C-alpha atoms as one frame of an Amber mdcrd trajectory, in Angstrom:
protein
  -6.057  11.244  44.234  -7.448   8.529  42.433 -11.568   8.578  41.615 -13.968
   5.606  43.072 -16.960   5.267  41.690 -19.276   2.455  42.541 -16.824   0.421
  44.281 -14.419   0.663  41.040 -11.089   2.706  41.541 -11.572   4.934  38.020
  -8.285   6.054  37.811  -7.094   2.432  37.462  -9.476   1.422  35.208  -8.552
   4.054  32.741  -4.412   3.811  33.121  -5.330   0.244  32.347  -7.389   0.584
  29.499  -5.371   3.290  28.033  -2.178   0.262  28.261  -4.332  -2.443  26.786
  -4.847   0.155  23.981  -1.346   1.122  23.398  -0.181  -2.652  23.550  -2.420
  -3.802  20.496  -0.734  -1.389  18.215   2.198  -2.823  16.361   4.061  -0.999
  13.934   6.544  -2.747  11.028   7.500   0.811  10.083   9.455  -1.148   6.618
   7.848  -1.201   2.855   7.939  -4.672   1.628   7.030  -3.164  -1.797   9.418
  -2.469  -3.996   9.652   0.807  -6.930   6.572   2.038  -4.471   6.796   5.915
  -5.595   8.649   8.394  -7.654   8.307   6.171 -10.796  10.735   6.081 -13.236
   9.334   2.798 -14.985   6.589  -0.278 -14.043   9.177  -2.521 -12.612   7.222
  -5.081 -10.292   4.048  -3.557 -11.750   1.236  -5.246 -14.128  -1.864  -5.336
 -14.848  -4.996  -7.549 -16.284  -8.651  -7.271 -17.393 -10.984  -9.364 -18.136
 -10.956  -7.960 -21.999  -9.818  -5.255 -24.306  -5.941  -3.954 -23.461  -4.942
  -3.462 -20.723  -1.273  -2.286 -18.504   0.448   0.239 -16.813   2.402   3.061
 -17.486   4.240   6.158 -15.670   2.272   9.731 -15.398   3.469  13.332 -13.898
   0.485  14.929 -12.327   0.719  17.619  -9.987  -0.977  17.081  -7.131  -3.736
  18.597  -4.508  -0.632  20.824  -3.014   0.971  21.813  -6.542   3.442  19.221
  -6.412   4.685  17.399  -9.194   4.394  12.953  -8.842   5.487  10.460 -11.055
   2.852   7.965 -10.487   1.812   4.881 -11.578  -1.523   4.711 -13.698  -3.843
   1.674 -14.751  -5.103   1.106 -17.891  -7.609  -0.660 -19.512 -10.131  -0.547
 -22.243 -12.158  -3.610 -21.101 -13.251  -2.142 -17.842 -12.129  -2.657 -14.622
  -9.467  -4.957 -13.637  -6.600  -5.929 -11.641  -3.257  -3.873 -10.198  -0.170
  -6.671  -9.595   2.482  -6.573  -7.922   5.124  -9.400  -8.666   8.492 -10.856
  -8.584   9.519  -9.127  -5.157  11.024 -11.618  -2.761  10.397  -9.411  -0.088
   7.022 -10.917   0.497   8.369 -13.964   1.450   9.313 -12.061   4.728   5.502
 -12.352   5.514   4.133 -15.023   7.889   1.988 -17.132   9.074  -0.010 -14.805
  11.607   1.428 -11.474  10.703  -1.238  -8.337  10.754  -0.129  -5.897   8.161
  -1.196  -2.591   6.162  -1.595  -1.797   2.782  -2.035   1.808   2.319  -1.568
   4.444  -1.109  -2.413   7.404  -2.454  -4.695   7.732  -5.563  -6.132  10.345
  -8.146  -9.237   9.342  -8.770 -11.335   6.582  -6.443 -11.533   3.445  -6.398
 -14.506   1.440  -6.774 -16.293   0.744  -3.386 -15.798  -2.737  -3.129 -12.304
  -2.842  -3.685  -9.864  -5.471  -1.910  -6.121  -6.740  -1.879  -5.233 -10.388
  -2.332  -2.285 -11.842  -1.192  -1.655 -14.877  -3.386   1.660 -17.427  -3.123
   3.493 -19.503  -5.568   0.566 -22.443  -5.128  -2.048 -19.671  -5.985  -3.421
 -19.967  -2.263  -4.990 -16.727  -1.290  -2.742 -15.888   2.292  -3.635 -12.833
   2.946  -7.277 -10.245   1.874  -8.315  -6.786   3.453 -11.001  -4.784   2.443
  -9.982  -1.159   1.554 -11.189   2.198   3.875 -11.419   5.681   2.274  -9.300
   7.405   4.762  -8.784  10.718   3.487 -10.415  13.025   0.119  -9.745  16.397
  -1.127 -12.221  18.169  -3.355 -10.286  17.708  -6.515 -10.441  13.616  -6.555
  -7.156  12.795  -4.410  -8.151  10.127  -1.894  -5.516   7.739   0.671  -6.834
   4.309   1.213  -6.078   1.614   3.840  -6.283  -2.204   4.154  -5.565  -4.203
   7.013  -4.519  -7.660   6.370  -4.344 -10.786   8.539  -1.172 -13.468   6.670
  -2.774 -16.737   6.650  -0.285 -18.975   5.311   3.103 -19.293   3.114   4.053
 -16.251   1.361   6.498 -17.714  -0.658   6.660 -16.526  -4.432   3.484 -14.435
  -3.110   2.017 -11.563  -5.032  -0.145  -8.773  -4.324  -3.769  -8.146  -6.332
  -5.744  -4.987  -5.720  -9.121  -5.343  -7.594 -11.293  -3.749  -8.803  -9.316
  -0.571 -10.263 -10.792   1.090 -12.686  -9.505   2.358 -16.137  -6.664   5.664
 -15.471  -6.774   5.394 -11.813  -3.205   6.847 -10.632  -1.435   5.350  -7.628
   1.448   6.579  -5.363   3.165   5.663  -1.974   2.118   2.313  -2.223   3.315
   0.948   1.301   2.859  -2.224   2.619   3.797  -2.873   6.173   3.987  -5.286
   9.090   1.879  -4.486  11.959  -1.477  -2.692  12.147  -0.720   0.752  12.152
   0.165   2.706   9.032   3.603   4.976   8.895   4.608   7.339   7.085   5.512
   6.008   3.207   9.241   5.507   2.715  11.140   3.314   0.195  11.970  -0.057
   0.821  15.246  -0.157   1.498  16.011  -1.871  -1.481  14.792   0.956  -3.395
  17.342   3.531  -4.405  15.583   7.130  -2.633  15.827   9.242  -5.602  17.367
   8.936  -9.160  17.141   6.336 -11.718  18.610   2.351 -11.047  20.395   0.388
 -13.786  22.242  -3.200 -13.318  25.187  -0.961 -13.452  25.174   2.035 -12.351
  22.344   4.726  -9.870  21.977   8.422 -11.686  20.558  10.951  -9.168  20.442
  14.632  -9.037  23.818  15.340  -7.774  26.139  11.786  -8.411  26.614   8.647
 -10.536
Protein backbone atom coordinates (compact mmCIF):
# COMPACT_ATOMS: atom_id res chain seq x y z
CA UNK A 1 0.00 0.00 0.00
CA UNK A 2 1.24 3.26 -0.63
CA UNK A 3 2.16 5.71 2.65
CA UNK A 4 0.19 9.26 3.15
CA UNK A 5 1.55 11.46 5.22
CA UNK A 6 0.20 14.93 5.66
CA UNK A 7 -1.98 14.88 2.76
CA UNK A 8 1.17 13.80 0.48
CA UNK A 9 1.02 10.17 -1.03
CA UNK A 10 4.93 9.19 0.11
CA UNK A 11 5.28 6.43 -1.98
CA UNK A 12 4.84 8.71 -5.02
CA UNK A 13 6.91 11.24 -3.95
CA UNK A 14 9.83 8.97 -3.58
CA UNK A 15 9.30 6.73 -7.05
CA UNK A 16 9.35 10.24 -8.40
CA UNK A 17 12.26 11.59 -6.92
CA UNK A 18 14.20 8.47 -7.27
CA UNK A 19 13.27 9.04 -11.54
CA UNK A 20 14.21 12.67 -11.49
CA UNK A 21 17.51 11.31 -10.01
CA UNK A 22 18.18 8.61 -12.41
CA UNK A 23 17.23 10.95 -15.45
CA UNK A 24 20.04 13.63 -14.69
CA UNK A 25 22.72 11.07 -15.04
CA UNK A 26 24.16 10.82 -18.50
CA UNK A 27 26.86 8.65 -19.34
CA UNK A 28 29.28 9.07 -22.75
CA UNK A 29 30.91 5.81 -21.68
CA UNK A 30 33.84 6.78 -24.85
CA UNK A 31 37.56 8.33 -24.09
CA UNK A 32 38.04 11.25 -26.28
CA UNK A 33 41.73 11.09 -25.17
CA UNK A 34 43.96 9.49 -27.04
CA UNK A 35 47.49 7.17 -25.81
CA UNK A 36 45.42 7.58 -22.26
CA UNK A 37 47.31 4.51 -20.44
CA UNK A 38 49.79 1.76 -20.85
CA UNK A 39 52.41 4.23 -22.25
CA UNK A 40 54.72 3.28 -24.63
CA UNK A 41 55.79 6.99 -25.56
CA UNK A 42 54.31 10.89 -24.91
CA UNK A 43 52.38 10.99 -28.08
CA UNK A 44 49.64 13.82 -27.59
CA UNK A 45 51.46 14.64 -24.34
CA UNK A 46 53.52 17.98 -23.32
CA UNK A 47 54.29 19.95 -20.94
CA UNK A 48 55.32 23.75 -19.81
CA UNK A 49 56.56 25.79 -16.82
CA UNK A 50 56.92 28.93 -16.19
CA UNK A 51 60.99 28.38 -15.97
CA UNK A 52 63.77 25.90 -15.71
CA UNK A 53 63.10 22.50 -18.03
CA UNK A 54 60.50 21.11 -18.19
CA UNK A 55 58.47 17.71 -20.22
CA UNK A 56 57.29 14.44 -19.98
CA UNK A 57 58.48 11.15 -20.10
CA UNK A 58 57.29 7.32 -19.62
CA UNK A 59 57.81 5.54 -15.97
CA UNK A 60 57.05 1.73 -14.73
CA UNK A 61 55.92 1.93 -11.18
CA UNK A 62 54.17 -0.73 -9.54
CA UNK A 63 51.31 0.24 -8.06
CA UNK A 64 49.13 0.21 -4.59
CA UNK A 65 48.05 -3.59 -5.67
CA UNK A 66 51.66 -4.77 -6.92
CA UNK A 67 50.93 -4.13 -10.37
CA UNK A 68 53.25 -2.95 -12.80
CA UNK A 69 52.00 0.73 -14.99
CA UNK A 70 53.62 2.44 -17.59
CA UNK A 71 52.63 5.88 -16.75
CA UNK A 72 53.09 9.12 -17.77
CA UNK A 73 55.22 11.50 -15.44
CA UNK A 74 55.68 15.44 -15.39
CA UNK A 75 58.67 17.10 -15.11
CA UNK A 76 59.96 20.21 -14.28
CA UNK A 77 62.72 21.99 -12.53
CA UNK A 78 61.03 25.44 -12.43
CA UNK A 79 58.17 24.39 -10.26
CA UNK A 80 54.89 23.66 -11.02
CA UNK A 81 53.38 23.83 -14.34
CA UNK A 82 51.15 22.66 -16.95
CA UNK A 83 50.07 18.86 -18.33
CA UNK A 84 48.83 19.24 -22.33
CA UNK A 85 47.14 17.38 -24.21
CA UNK A 86 47.22 18.24 -28.06
CA UNK A 87 46.75 17.46 -31.61
CA UNK A 88 43.72 14.96 -31.01
CA UNK A 89 40.83 15.73 -33.30
CA UNK A 90 38.68 13.91 -31.18
CA UNK A 91 37.89 16.97 -29.18
CA UNK A 92 36.30 18.50 -31.85
CA UNK A 93 33.46 15.92 -31.10
CA UNK A 94 32.73 18.23 -28.04
CA UNK A 95 29.89 20.80 -28.08
CA UNK A 96 28.36 23.55 -27.34
CA UNK A 97 26.41 22.44 -24.05
CA UNK A 98 27.94 19.08 -23.49
CA UNK A 99 28.61 18.08 -19.55
CA UNK A 100 31.61 15.88 -19.46
CA UNK A 101 34.28 14.14 -17.02
CA UNK A 102 37.76 14.25 -16.72
CA UNK A 103 38.96 11.68 -14.41
CA UNK A 104 42.84 9.82 -13.80
CA UNK A 105 44.79 8.13 -11.64
CA UNK A 106 47.96 9.66 -10.02
CA UNK A 107 51.06 8.78 -7.75
CA UNK A 108 51.55 11.46 -5.86
CA UNK A 109 48.76 14.53 -5.36
CA UNK A 110 48.08 17.16 -6.95
CA UNK A 111 48.11 20.54 -5.69
CA UNK A 112 44.71 21.61 -4.14
CA UNK A 113 43.73 24.08 -6.46
CA UNK A 114 44.16 22.24 -9.45
CA UNK A 115 41.81 22.68 -12.67
CA UNK A 116 41.42 21.54 -16.43
CA UNK A 117 41.09 24.03 -19.26
CA UNK A 118 39.60 23.33 -22.32
CA UNK A 119 41.11 25.74 -24.84
CA UNK A 120 40.24 25.84 -28.94
CA UNK A 121 42.16 26.83 -31.94
CA UNK A 122 41.20 30.81 -31.13
CA UNK A 123 42.68 30.21 -27.56
CA UNK A 124 39.01 30.67 -26.08
CA UNK A 125 38.77 28.82 -22.85
CA UNK A 126 35.37 26.31 -23.72
CA UNK A 127 35.39 24.27 -21.20
CA UNK A 128 37.06 24.45 -16.92
CA UNK A 129 36.26 22.02 -13.92
CA UNK A 130 37.73 22.11 -10.75
CA UNK A 131 39.31 18.75 -9.68
CA UNK A 132 37.76 16.39 -6.49
CA UNK A 133 40.05 13.97 -4.58
CA UNK A 134 37.91 10.99 -5.00
CA UNK A 135 39.83 8.22 -3.75
CA UNK A 136 43.64 7.82 -1.60
CA UNK A 137 45.53 4.92 -0.43
CA UNK A 138 48.14 5.26 2.27
CA UNK A 139 51.09 5.00 -0.01
CA UNK A 140 50.29 8.39 -2.18
CA UNK A 141 47.94 6.83 -5.02
CA UNK A 142 44.95 9.16 -5.35
CA UNK A 143 41.88 9.17 -8.48
CA UNK A 144 40.69 12.60 -9.24
CA UNK A 145 37.54 13.93 -11.00
CA UNK A 146 36.46 17.07 -12.92
CA UNK A 147 33.23 17.82 -14.23
CA UNK A 148 33.12 20.10 -17.10
CA UNK A 149 30.35 22.17 -18.69
CA UNK A 150 31.55 22.79 -23.04
CA UNK A 151 30.94 26.34 -23.56
CA UNK A 152 31.72 26.91 -27.04
CA UNK A 153 33.72 25.55 -30.29
CA UNK A 154 36.03 22.83 -29.61
CA UNK A 155 37.64 22.91 -32.71
CA UNK A 156 41.57 22.44 -32.70
CA UNK A 157 40.79 22.38 -28.75
CA UNK A 158 43.30 21.21 -26.22
CA UNK A 159 43.24 20.11 -22.79
CA UNK A 160 45.43 22.00 -19.76
CA UNK A 161 45.53 20.50 -16.30
CA UNK A 162 47.38 23.02 -14.00
CA UNK A 163 48.95 23.17 -11.50
CA UNK A 164 50.98 19.70 -11.54
CA UNK A 165 53.73 19.59 -9.74
CA UNK A 166 57.33 18.36 -10.57
CA UNK A 167 57.28 13.96 -10.95
CA UNK A 168 53.65 13.69 -10.50
CA UNK A 169 52.70 10.28 -12.44
CA UNK A 170 49.41 10.01 -14.31
CA UNK A 171 47.37 7.02 -15.66
CA UNK A 172 43.82 6.25 -17.10
CA UNK A 173 43.40 9.58 -18.16
CA UNK A 174 39.64 9.45 -19.40
CA UNK A 175 37.71 12.06 -20.62
CA UNK A 176 34.08 11.49 -21.25
CA UNK A 177 30.72 12.88 -22.35
CA UNK A 178 28.14 13.01 -19.78
CA UNK A 179 28.41 13.47 -16.01
CA UNK A 180 29.09 10.27 -14.70
CA UNK A 181 32.52 8.66 -14.77
CA UNK A 182 33.03 4.88 -16.33
CA UNK A 183 35.26 2.68 -16.08
CA UNK A 184 38.76 3.83 -18.11
CA UNK A 185 39.03 2.16 -21.50
CA UNK A 186 41.00 3.21 -24.63
CA UNK A 187 39.67 5.35 -27.11
CA UNK A 188 38.90 3.44 -29.75
CA UNK A 189 41.44 4.83 -31.75
CA UNK A 190 43.93 3.56 -29.44
CA UNK A 191 45.38 0.17 -30.22
CA UNK A 192 44.43 -1.98 -26.53
CA UNK A 193 47.76 -3.36 -25.96
CA UNK A 194 51.14 -3.46 -27.89
CA UNK A 195 53.11 -0.85 -29.51
CA UNK A 196 51.60 1.41 -32.85
CA UNK A 197 53.83 2.38 -35.78
CA UNK A 198 52.59 4.13 -39.23
CA UNK A 199 53.10 0.65 -40.41
CA UNK A 200 52.64 -1.92 -38.57
CA UNK A 201 50.84 -2.83 -34.41
CA UNK A 202 53.38 -5.31 -32.29
CA UNK A 203 51.48 -6.91 -29.37
CA UNK A 204 52.11 -9.82 -27.20
CA UNK A 205 50.93 -12.53 -29.39
CA UNK A 206 50.76 -10.91 -33.36
CA UNK A 207 52.18 -8.33 -35.80
Amino acid sequence: NDLVLGGQNITAFANESISLAVSNIRIGGRNLLRNSSKFKDTAFWSAWAPSGTYGVSVISLSDYGGVLRDMLVFNSTGGNGTLLHTGNPLLSSLKEGDSAVLSFLTKWSLPADASVHIRNSSDNTVGYGRFVLVKATDDSWYWYEAQITITGSCNGARIQIYPVADSIAFDELQLEIGNKKTPWTPAPEDPASGVKTSKIEIGSDFI
